Amino acid sequence: MGKAMKNREGAVMILGGGIAGIQAALDLTDLGFYVYLVEKSPAVGGVMAQLDKTFPTNDCSL
Amino acid sequence: MLTNADFLALEGTAGNFTATINMRPRYIDADACTACGLCTQYCPKHHVDPYNEGLAITRPIHIDYAQAVPATYYIDPSSCLFLQHETCQICVPVCQSHAINFKQQPEERKLQIGAVILSPGFGKIDPKTLEKFSYGKHPDVVTAFEFERMTTASGPFMGEVKCFSDGRHPKRMAFIQCVGSRDIGCNNGYCSSVCCMYAIKEALVTKEHDPEVDITIFYIDIRTQGKDFDAARERAEAIGIKFVRAKVADVTPWENRLQLTYATLDGQHKFEPFDMVVLSVGLESPKDAQKIADITKIDLNKYDFCATNGFNPLQTSQEGIVVAGAFQGPKDIPESVTQSSAAASLTAASLKKVRGKGVELKTYPEEQVVAEDDEARIGVFVCHCGINISSVVDVASVANYAGDMKNVTYYTENLYSCSQDAQEVIKKKIKEHKLNRVVIAACSPRTH
């Protein structure tokens, strides 16, 4: 028996809270949609959170 | 945001899906936890830290990194002494905000949704593929992900590059490209597209740390296809990083070093010793790709990435489900971000009729009008922060001192000002004492 969540019309589920999922979630929220960002690990960020610097400029990633 | 959640089922059609997810317990009450970190200090059990690619030890009760969102600690049940053997529970009384709750149970939730975006990312290459390079047999052979954590200033080695075998600083380092990609031996015939660039990046970072280190990158083709990518390669060559076009056959331990056997384009076989070898591992489809496909009924391509059409690269084989990021095919961060915005637009277009209906605008309580000539009514809340502040500051005398000051109407001490319940109390006190100025003497939950 699942607990029913409040019905939010036109809500979107994003599976995976890495950099791709976070960006899509931010954009959809800005566009006026309710988003469930579902992430299997205890924190969002994905692999990008493990990176120190990113190419090609070698700037900090976060 | 639903973290620690598994995706179990999806029913319905585009515009009207029901997703079932399973929320695994954190064993910590997210509203009460202030992320002070005391529990991790007291937890007696070691836990290999996956965030640091297993290069560091943490405790079963921990947070991956200080800035993690949500800023709530969690207990990894796989090594917690109580959850495995019903002993210990040292953390429970240690937690000043009583946030630890071993009675939490998994909770199944049904989400009513109109569309789905799949962005599960990528998986890592099977260590079996890395065996011929002595990975797992010799400690000085590391993957690029491990090396990334090593060179990170906030990582377990604080950016110091050293050999695991004896702690010496490597003088000669090799990067081997196309490990687990462009390799039909492990069924990954594709190019992972990011490894050339991250190898160049890691080599440049290593040179920054130690300009004396001699670095060779062994490659099949250098694919620096993005904007300014090739300039990065030229920068690397200019500071003396060597690029050798060759196929590396194997890596074997040789005395206390590692010997690379490689074949160059002109058919020569060469041998060269190195102190440390970094494997530029490719990106594979996520481990649970098949499971996601079974649940959502989307098609996968022959490499188990999401199958899409070249002219409509984000649309999966199921209406109402789009894909973004590395699950669509290996790609770097800027491309993932671009694709995500496109996926969001596609989704928004498909749900345009109900746009704005599911969201509530955040409303704030009406502001109290404070005129300049109103008498100042100051509320002072001095925080203990558990023992973080109270062990160095006599919180009670600070609060009492503040209480004697002019216009201070109300003063008190808080155990944790940042916790949800303390903020409710502050709210109540502002109303009760008609406070028009508030001072909270505390730290920020993000700084410790």
Coordinates of C-alpha atoms in Angstrom, one line a residue:
Chain A
M1 CA 0.0 0.0 0.0
G2 CA 1.6 3.2 -1.1
K3 CA 1.1 6.5 0.5
A4 CA -0.5 8.8 -2.1
M5 CA 1.1 12.1 -2.5
K6 CA -0.8 15.3 -3.0
N7 CA -2.0 15.4 -6.6
R8 CA -0.1 18.0 -8.5
E9 CA -1.3 18.5 -12.0
G10 CA 1.3 18.2 -14.7
A11 CA 4.1 17.3 -12.3
V12 CA 7.3 15.9 -13.8
M13 CA 9.5 13.1 -12.3
I14 CA 13.2 13.4 -13.1
L15 CA 15.1 10.2 -12.4
G16 CA 18.6 11.0 -11.4
G17 CA 19.9 14.0 -9.5
G18 CA 23.2 14.6 -11.2
I19 CA 24.1 17.7 -13.2
A20 CA 21.7 16.8 -16.0
G21 CA 18.7 16.1 -13.6
I22 CA 19.4 19.2 -11.5
Q23 CA 19.5 21.5 -14.6
A24 CA 16.3 20.0 -16.0
A25 CA 14.6 20.4 -12.6
L26 CA 15.6 24.1 -12.4
D27 CA 14.4 24.8 -15.9
L28 CA 11.1 23.1 -15.4
T29 CA 10.5 24.8 -12.1
D30 CA 11.1 28.2 -13.8
L31 CA 8.7 27.2 -16.5
G32 CA 6.0 26.6 -13.9
F33 CA 6.0 22.8 -13.3
Y34 CA 6.2 20.9 -10.1
V35 CA 9.2 18.6 -10.1
Y36 CA 10.0 15.4 -8.2
L37 CA 13.8 15.0 -8.4
V38 CA 14.3 11.3 -7.6
E39 CA 17.9 10.4 -6.6
K40 CA 19.0 7.0 -5.4
S41 CA 22.0 8.2 -3.3
P42 CA 21.6 10.3 -0.2
A43 CA 22.6 13.6 -1.9
V44 CA 22.1 15.2 -5.3
G45 CA 25.1 16.2 -7.4
G46 CA 26.1 12.9 -9.0
V47 CA 29.6 12.4 -10.3
M48 CA 30.2 16.1 -10.9
A49 CA 30.2 16.7 -7.1
Q50 CA 33.4 14.5 -7.0
L51 CA 35.2 16.5 -9.6
D52 CA 37.8 19.1 -8.6
K53 CA 38.2 21.1 -11.7
T54 CA 36.6 20.8 -15.1
F55 CA 38.1 21.0 -18.6
P56 CA 39.0 22.9 -20.8
T57 CA 39.7 25.9 -18.5
N58 CA 40.4 23.9 -15.3
D59 CA 38.2 26.1 -13.3
C60 CA 36.5 24.9 -10.1
S61 CA 33.5 22.8 -10.9
L62 CA 31.2 23.9 -8.1
Chain B
M1 CA 13.7 16.4 -3.9
L2 CA 13.5 12.7 -3.0
T3 CA 16.9 11.3 -2.1
N4 CA 17.8 7.8 -1.1
A5 CA 14.9 6.7 -3.3
D6 CA 14.6 3.7 -5.7
F7 CA 12.4 3.8 -8.7
L8 CA 10.1 0.8 -8.6
A9 CA 7.3 1.1 -11.1
L10 CA 5.6 3.3 -13.7
E11 CA 2.1 2.9 -14.9
G12 CA -0.2 4.9 -17.2
T13 CA 0.4 6.9 -20.3
A14 CA 1.9 10.2 -21.3
G15 CA 0.2 13.1 -19.4
N16 CA -1.0 10.7 -16.7
F17 CA 1.6 8.5 -15.2
T18 CA 1.8 7.0 -11.7
A19 CA 5.3 6.3 -10.5
T20 CA 6.1 4.2 -7.5
I21 CA 9.3 4.9 -5.6
N22 CA 10.7 3.4 -2.4
M23 CA 12.3 5.8 0.0
R24 CA 15.0 4.1 1.9
P25 CA 15.4 5.3 5.5
R26 CA 18.3 7.6 6.4
Y27 CA 17.8 6.7 10.0
I28 CA 18.2 10.4 10.7
D29 CA 15.3 12.9 11.0
A30 CA 16.1 15.4 8.2
D31 CA 14.2 18.2 10.0
A32 CA 16.1 17.8 13.3
C33 CA 19.6 17.1 11.9
T34 CA 21.8 20.2 11.9
A35 CA 24.8 18.6 10.2
C36 CA 27.0 19.3 13.1
G37 CA 29.0 16.1 12.6
L38 CA 29.3 15.0 16.2
C39 CA 27.8 11.5 15.4
T40 CA 30.5 10.8 12.8
Q41 CA 33.2 11.7 15.4
Y42 CA 31.7 9.2 17.9
C43 CA 30.8 6.4 15.6
P44 CA 33.3 3.6 16.2
K45 CA 32.9 1.6 13.0
H46 CA 35.0 2.2 9.9
H47 CA 33.3 2.6 6.5
V48 CA 35.0 2.7 3.1
D49 CA 34.1 6.1 1.7
P50 CA 32.6 5.7 -1.8
Y51 CA 32.5 9.4 -2.3
N52 CA 36.3 9.4 -2.2
E53 CA 36.4 6.3 -4.5
G54 CA 37.4 4.1 -1.5
L55 CA 40.6 6.1 -0.9
A56 CA 39.4 7.3 2.5
I57 CA 37.7 5.9 5.6
T58 CA 34.6 7.4 7.0
R59 CA 32.0 6.1 9.4
P60 CA 28.7 4.4 8.6
I61 CA 27.0 7.6 9.9
H62 CA 28.2 10.4 7.8
I63 CA 27.6 13.0 5.1
D64 CA 29.4 12.6 1.7
Y65 CA 30.8 16.1 1.8
A66 CA 30.2 19.3 3.8
Q67 CA 28.2 21.1 1.0
A68 CA 26.0 18.0 0.2
V69 CA 22.3 18.7 -0.5
P70 CA 20.3 17.9 1.5
A71 CA 22.6 18.8 4.4
T72 CA 21.4 15.8 6.4
Y73 CA 23.6 13.0 7.6
Y74 CA 22.7 9.4 6.9
I75 CA 23.5 6.0 8.2
D76 CA 24.8 3.4 5.7
P77 CA 23.1 0.2 6.8
S78 CA 25.7 -2.0 5.2
S79 CA 28.2 -1.3 7.9
C80 CA 26.3 0.2 10.8
L81 CA 26.9 -2.0 13.9
F82 CA 23.3 -1.6 15.1
L83 CA 21.6 -2.2 11.8
Q84 CA 23.8 -5.3 11.2
H85 CA 24.3 -6.7 14.6
E86 CA 21.9 -4.8 16.9
T87 CA 24.8 -3.5 19.1
C88 CA 26.4 -0.1 19.7
Q89 CA 23.9 2.8 19.3
I90 CA 26.5 5.2 20.6
C91 CA 25.4 7.9 18.2
V92 CA 21.8 8.1 19.6
P93 CA 22.7 9.9 22.9
V94 CA 25.5 11.8 21.3
C95 CA 23.1 13.6 18.9
Q96 CA 22.1 16.7 20.8
S97 CA 19.1 17.3 18.6
H98 CA 17.8 13.8 18.9
A99 CA 17.7 13.3 15.2
I100 CA 18.8 9.6 15.1
N101 CA 15.9 7.2 14.7
F102 CA 16.6 3.6 14.0
K103 CA 12.9 2.9 13.8
Q104 CA 12.6 4.6 10.4
Q105 CA 11.2 2.2 7.8
P106 CA 11.3 2.2 4.0
E107 CA 8.3 4.1 2.7
E108 CA 6.6 3.5 -0.6
R109 CA 5.3 6.6 -2.4
K110 CA 3.1 7.0 -5.4
L111 CA 3.8 10.1 -7.6
Q112 CA 1.1 11.4 -10.0
I113 CA 3.1 12.8 -12.9
G114 CA 2.6 13.9 -16.4
A115 CA 6.0 13.3 -17.8
V116 CA 9.3 11.7 -17.0
I117 CA 12.9 12.8 -17.7
L118 CA 15.5 10.1 -17.4
S119 CA 18.9 11.4 -16.3
P120 CA 20.5 8.5 -14.4
G121 CA 24.0 9.3 -15.6
F122 CA 26.6 6.7 -16.5
G123 CA 28.1 3.6 -15.0
K124 CA 31.7 2.6 -14.3
I125 CA 33.8 0.1 -16.3
D126 CA 33.9 -3.4 -14.8
P127 CA 37.3 -3.8 -12.9
K128 CA 37.7 -7.1 -14.8
T129 CA 38.5 -5.1 -17.9
L130 CA 41.2 -3.3 -16.0
E131 CA 43.0 -6.4 -14.8
K132 CA 45.4 -6.6 -17.8
F133 CA 46.7 -3.2 -16.7
S134 CA 47.4 -4.7 -13.2
Y135 CA 44.6 -2.7 -11.7
G136 CA 43.7 -4.3 -8.4
K137 CA 47.1 -6.2 -8.4
H138 CA 49.4 -3.3 -8.0
P139 CA 48.4 -0.3 -5.8
D140 CA 50.1 2.3 -8.1
V141 CA 47.7 1.6 -11.0
V142 CA 44.6 3.8 -10.4
T143 CA 41.6 4.8 -12.3
A144 CA 41.1 8.4 -13.4
F145 CA 38.2 8.7 -10.9
E146 CA 40.5 7.7 -8.0
F147 CA 43.2 10.0 -9.3
E148 CA 40.7 12.9 -9.5
R149 CA 40.0 12.5 -5.7
M150 CA 43.8 12.3 -5.1
T151 CA 44.5 15.6 -6.9
T152 CA 41.5 17.4 -5.3
A153 CA 42.6 19.9 -2.7
S154 CA 39.6 19.0 -0.5
G155 CA 40.2 15.3 -1.1
P156 CA 41.7 12.7 1.3
F157 CA 45.3 13.5 0.2
M158 CA 44.7 17.3 0.1
G159 CA 45.9 17.3 -3.5
E160 CA 49.2 15.5 -2.9
V161 CA 50.0 13.0 -5.6
K162 CA 51.7 9.9 -4.3
C163 CA 52.2 6.2 -5.0
F164 CA 50.0 4.0 -2.8
S165 CA 52.8 1.4 -2.6
D166 CA 55.3 3.4 -0.6
G167 CA 54.0 7.0 -0.4
R168 CA 56.8 8.3 -2.7
H169 CA 56.0 11.1 -5.2
P170 CA 55.9 9.6 -8.7
K171 CA 58.6 10.9 -11.1
R172 CA 57.2 9.3 -14.2
M173 CA 53.5 8.9 -14.8
A174 CA 51.6 7.3 -17.6
F175 CA 47.9 7.9 -18.6
I176 CA 46.4 5.1 -20.7
Q177 CA 43.5 6.2 -22.9
C178 CA 40.5 4.3 -24.1
V179 CA 40.4 1.9 -21.2
G180 CA 36.9 0.3 -21.4
S181 CA 35.9 2.3 -24.4
R182 CA 36.7 1.8 -28.1
D183 CA 37.4 -1.7 -26.9
I184 CA 35.3 -4.5 -28.3
G185 CA 36.9 -6.8 -25.8
C186 CA 34.5 -5.5 -23.2
N187 CA 31.7 -4.8 -25.7
N188 CA 32.2 -1.1 -25.6
G189 CA 33.0 -0.2 -29.2
Y190 CA 32.1 3.5 -28.7
C191 CA 34.2 6.5 -27.8
S192 CA 33.4 7.9 -24.3
S193 CA 34.2 11.4 -25.6
V194 CA 35.4 12.8 -22.2
C195 CA 38.5 10.8 -21.4
C196 CA 41.0 12.6 -23.6
M197 CA 40.0 15.9 -22.1
Y198 CA 39.9 14.7 -18.5
A199 CA 43.3 13.1 -18.9
I200 CA 44.8 16.3 -20.2
K201 CA 43.1 18.2 -17.4
E202 CA 44.5 15.8 -14.7
A203 CA 47.9 15.8 -16.3
L204 CA 47.9 19.7 -16.2
V205 CA 46.7 19.7 -12.6
T206 CA 49.5 17.2 -11.7
K207 CA 52.1 19.4 -13.4
E208 CA 50.7 22.4 -11.3
H209 CA 51.3 20.4 -8.2
D210 CA 54.7 19.1 -9.2
P211 CA 56.3 20.6 -12.3
E212 CA 59.1 18.0 -12.2
V213 CA 56.9 15.0 -12.9
D214 CA 57.3 13.5 -16.3
I215 CA 53.9 12.6 -17.8
T216 CA 53.1 10.5 -20.9
I217 CA 49.6 10.1 -22.4
F218 CA 49.3 6.9 -24.5
Y219 CA 46.4 7.4 -26.9
I220 CA 44.7 5.9 -30.0
D221 CA 43.3 9.2 -31.2
I222 CA 43.1 12.4 -29.3
R223 CA 39.5 13.6 -29.5
T224 CA 39.5 17.2 -28.3
Q225 CA 36.3 18.1 -30.2
G226 CA 34.9 20.9 -28.1
K227 CA 35.4 24.6 -28.0
D228 CA 38.9 25.4 -26.7
F229 CA 39.6 21.8 -26.1
D230 CA 42.4 21.5 -28.6
A231 CA 44.0 24.7 -27.1
A232 CA 44.1 22.8 -23.7
R233 CA 46.0 20.0 -25.5
E234 CA 48.5 22.5 -27.0
R235 CA 48.9 24.0 -23.5
A236 CA 49.7 20.5 -22.2
E237 CA 52.2 19.8 -24.9
A238 CA 53.8 23.2 -24.4
I239 CA 54.6 22.5 -20.7
G240 CA 56.2 19.1 -21.6
I241 CA 53.4 16.6 -21.3
K242 CA 54.2 13.9 -23.9
F243 CA 51.6 12.4 -26.2
V244 CA 52.4 9.0 -27.6
R245 CA 50.2 7.3 -30.2
A246 CA 50.3 3.7 -29.2
K247 CA 48.2 0.8 -28.0
V248 CA 49.2 -0.3 -24.6
A249 CA 49.1 -4.1 -24.3
D250 CA 49.7 -4.5 -20.6
V251 CA 51.1 -3.2 -17.4
T252 CA 53.3 -5.5 -15.3
P253 CA 54.9 -4.8 -11.9
W254 CA 58.7 -4.5 -12.4
E255 CA 60.8 -4.1 -9.3
N256 CA 59.0 -1.4 -7.4
R257 CA 57.8 0.2 -10.6
L258 CA 55.4 -0.6 -13.4
Q259 CA 56.4 -1.7 -16.9
L260 CA 54.2 -0.7 -19.8
T261 CA 54.3 -2.8 -23.0
Y262 CA 53.1 -0.8 -26.0
A263 CA 53.0 -1.0 -29.8
T264 CA 53.5 2.1 -31.9
L265 CA 52.0 2.8 -35.3
D266 CA 55.1 1.6 -37.1
G267 CA 54.7 -1.8 -35.6
Q268 CA 57.5 -1.5 -32.9
H269 CA 57.0 -3.1 -29.5
K270 CA 58.4 -1.0 -26.7
F271 CA 58.8 -1.3 -22.9
E272 CA 59.0 1.6 -20.5
P273 CA 58.9 1.9 -16.7
F274 CA 56.7 4.2 -14.8
D275 CA 56.0 5.0 -11.1
M276 CA 52.3 5.4 -11.5
V277 CA 49.7 4.5 -14.1
V278 CA 46.4 6.3 -14.4
L279 CA 43.7 4.4 -16.4
S280 CA 41.5 6.8 -18.4
V281 CA 38.4 4.7 -18.0
G282 CA 35.4 5.3 -20.2
L283 CA 31.8 5.9 -19.4
E284 CA 29.5 2.9 -19.5
S285 CA 25.7 2.7 -19.4
P286 CA 24.4 2.9 -15.9
K287 CA 24.3 -0.3 -13.9
D288 CA 20.5 -0.2 -13.6
A289 CA 19.9 0.7 -17.3
Q290 CA 18.2 -2.6 -17.9
K291 CA 16.0 -2.2 -14.8
I292 CA 15.0 1.3 -15.9
A293 CA 14.2 0.0 -19.4
D294 CA 12.1 -2.8 -17.9
I295 CA 10.1 -0.4 -15.8
T296 CA 9.6 2.3 -18.3
K297 CA 9.5 0.0 -21.4
I298 CA 11.9 2.2 -23.3
D299 CA 14.3 0.7 -25.8
L300 CA 18.0 0.5 -25.2
N301 CA 20.7 0.5 -27.9
K302 CA 23.3 -2.2 -28.3
Y303 CA 25.5 -0.7 -25.6
D304 CA 22.6 -0.4 -23.1
F305 CA 22.3 3.4 -23.4
C306 CA 18.9 4.8 -24.1
A307 CA 17.9 4.3 -27.8
T308 CA 17.0 7.5 -29.5
N309 CA 16.6 8.8 -33.1
G310 CA 19.3 11.0 -34.6
F311 CA 16.7 13.6 -35.6
N312 CA 15.0 13.6 -32.2
P313 CA 17.8 12.7 -29.9
L314 CA 16.0 13.1 -26.5
Q315 CA 12.8 11.3 -27.3
T316 CA 12.8 7.7 -26.0
S317 CA 10.7 5.0 -27.6
Q318 CA 7.9 5.8 -25.1
E319 CA 5.7 8.9 -25.4
G320 CA 6.0 11.2 -22.4
I321 CA 9.5 10.0 -21.5
V322 CA 12.6 11.9 -22.6
V323 CA 16.2 11.3 -21.8
A324 CA 19.0 13.8 -20.9
G325 CA 22.7 13.5 -20.0
A326 CA 25.1 10.6 -20.2
F327 CA 22.3 7.9 -20.3
Q328 CA 21.6 9.2 -23.9
G329 CA 25.3 8.5 -24.7
P330 CA 28.6 9.4 -23.1
K331 CA 29.0 13.2 -22.9
D332 CA 30.7 16.0 -20.9
I333 CA 29.1 18.4 -18.5
P334 CA 28.3 21.3 -20.9
E335 CA 26.6 19.0 -23.3
S336 CA 24.6 17.3 -20.5
V337 CA 23.5 20.7 -19.3
T338 CA 22.4 21.8 -22.8
Q339 CA 20.6 18.6 -23.3
S340 CA 18.8 18.9 -19.9
S341 CA 17.5 22.3 -20.9
A342 CA 16.2 20.8 -24.1
A343 CA 14.6 17.9 -22.3
A344 CA 12.9 20.4 -19.9
S345 CA 11.6 22.4 -22.9
L346 CA 10.3 19.2 -24.6
T347 CA 8.6 18.2 -21.4
A348 CA 7.1 21.6 -20.8
A349 CA 5.8 21.7 -24.4
S350 CA 4.1 18.3 -23.9
L351 CA 2.4 19.5 -20.7
K352 CA 1.6 23.0 -21.8
K353 CA -2.1 22.7 -21.1
V354 CA -1.5 22.2 -17.4
R355 CA 1.4 24.6 -17.0
G356 CA 1.4 26.4 -13.7
K357 CA -1.4 24.3 -12.3
G358 CA 0.6 22.1 -10.1
V359 CA 2.8 24.7 -8.4
E360 CA 2.0 27.1 -5.7
L361 CA 3.7 30.4 -5.5
K362 CA 5.7 30.7 -2.3
T363 CA 3.9 33.2 0.0
Y364 CA 5.7 35.0 2.8
P365 CA 4.0 36.3 5.9
E366 CA 3.1 39.9 5.8
E367 CA 5.9 42.1 7.0
Q368 CA 5.5 43.9 10.3
V369 CA 5.8 47.6 9.8
V370 CA 8.7 49.0 11.8
A371 CA 8.7 52.8 11.9
E372 CA 11.9 54.7 12.6
D373 CA 10.6 56.2 15.8
D374 CA 9.2 53.0 17.2
E375 CA 10.8 51.9 20.4
A376 CA 13.4 49.2 19.6
R377 CA 12.3 45.8 20.9
I378 CA 15.3 43.5 20.4
G379 CA 15.3 39.7 20.7
V380 CA 18.6 38.0 21.3
F381 CA 19.1 34.3 20.6
V382 CA 22.5 32.9 21.5
C383 CA 23.3 29.6 20.1
H384 CA 25.1 26.7 21.8
C385 CA 25.4 24.8 18.5
G386 CA 25.5 21.6 20.6
I387 CA 29.0 21.9 22.0
N388 CA 30.6 23.6 19.0
I389 CA 30.1 27.1 20.4
S390 CA 29.4 26.3 24.0
S391 CA 32.7 24.6 24.5
V392 CA 34.6 27.8 23.8
V393 CA 32.0 30.5 24.7
D394 CA 30.1 30.8 27.9
V395 CA 26.8 31.0 26.2
A396 CA 24.8 31.7 29.3
S397 CA 26.8 34.8 30.3
V398 CA 26.7 36.1 26.8
A399 CA 22.9 35.8 26.8
N400 CA 22.6 37.4 30.3
Y401 CA 24.9 40.2 29.3
A402 CA 22.8 40.9 26.2
G403 CA 19.7 40.7 28.4
D404 CA 21.0 43.7 30.5
M405 CA 21.5 45.9 27.5
K406 CA 19.2 48.7 26.6
N407 CA 16.0 47.8 24.6
V408 CA 16.6 44.1 24.8
T409 CA 13.1 42.8 25.4
Y410 CA 13.8 39.1 25.2
Y411 CA 16.8 37.0 25.3
T412 CA 17.4 33.2 25.5
E413 CA 19.8 30.4 24.6
N414 CA 19.2 28.0 21.8
L415 CA 20.8 24.6 21.5
Y416 CA 20.7 24.6 17.7
S417 CA 19.2 27.8 16.2
C418 CA 19.4 26.4 12.7
S419 CA 17.1 23.4 13.5
Q420 CA 13.5 23.6 12.3
D421 CA 12.0 23.4 15.8
A422 CA 14.2 26.2 17.1
Q423 CA 13.1 28.4 14.2
E424 CA 9.5 27.8 15.1
V425 CA 10.3 29.0 18.6
I426 CA 12.0 32.1 17.3
K427 CA 8.9 32.8 15.2
K428 CA 6.7 32.4 18.2
K429 CA 8.8 34.6 20.4
I430 CA 8.8 37.4 17.8
K431 CA 5.1 37.5 17.9
E432 CA 4.7 37.0 21.6
H433 CA 7.1 39.8 22.6
K434 CA 6.4 42.0 19.5
L435 CA 10.0 42.0 18.6
N436 CA 11.0 44.4 15.9
R437 CA 14.7 43.6 15.8
V438 CA 16.3 40.1 16.1
V439 CA 19.9 39.1 16.8
I440 CA 20.9 35.5 16.3
A441 CA 24.4 34.8 17.6
A442 CA 25.3 31.6 15.8
C443 CA 27.3 30.0 13.1
S444 CA 26.1 28.9 9.7
P445 CA 25.2 25.3 9.2
R446 CA 27.3 25.4 6.0
T447 CA 30.5 26.4 7.6
H448 CA 31.4 23.5 9.8

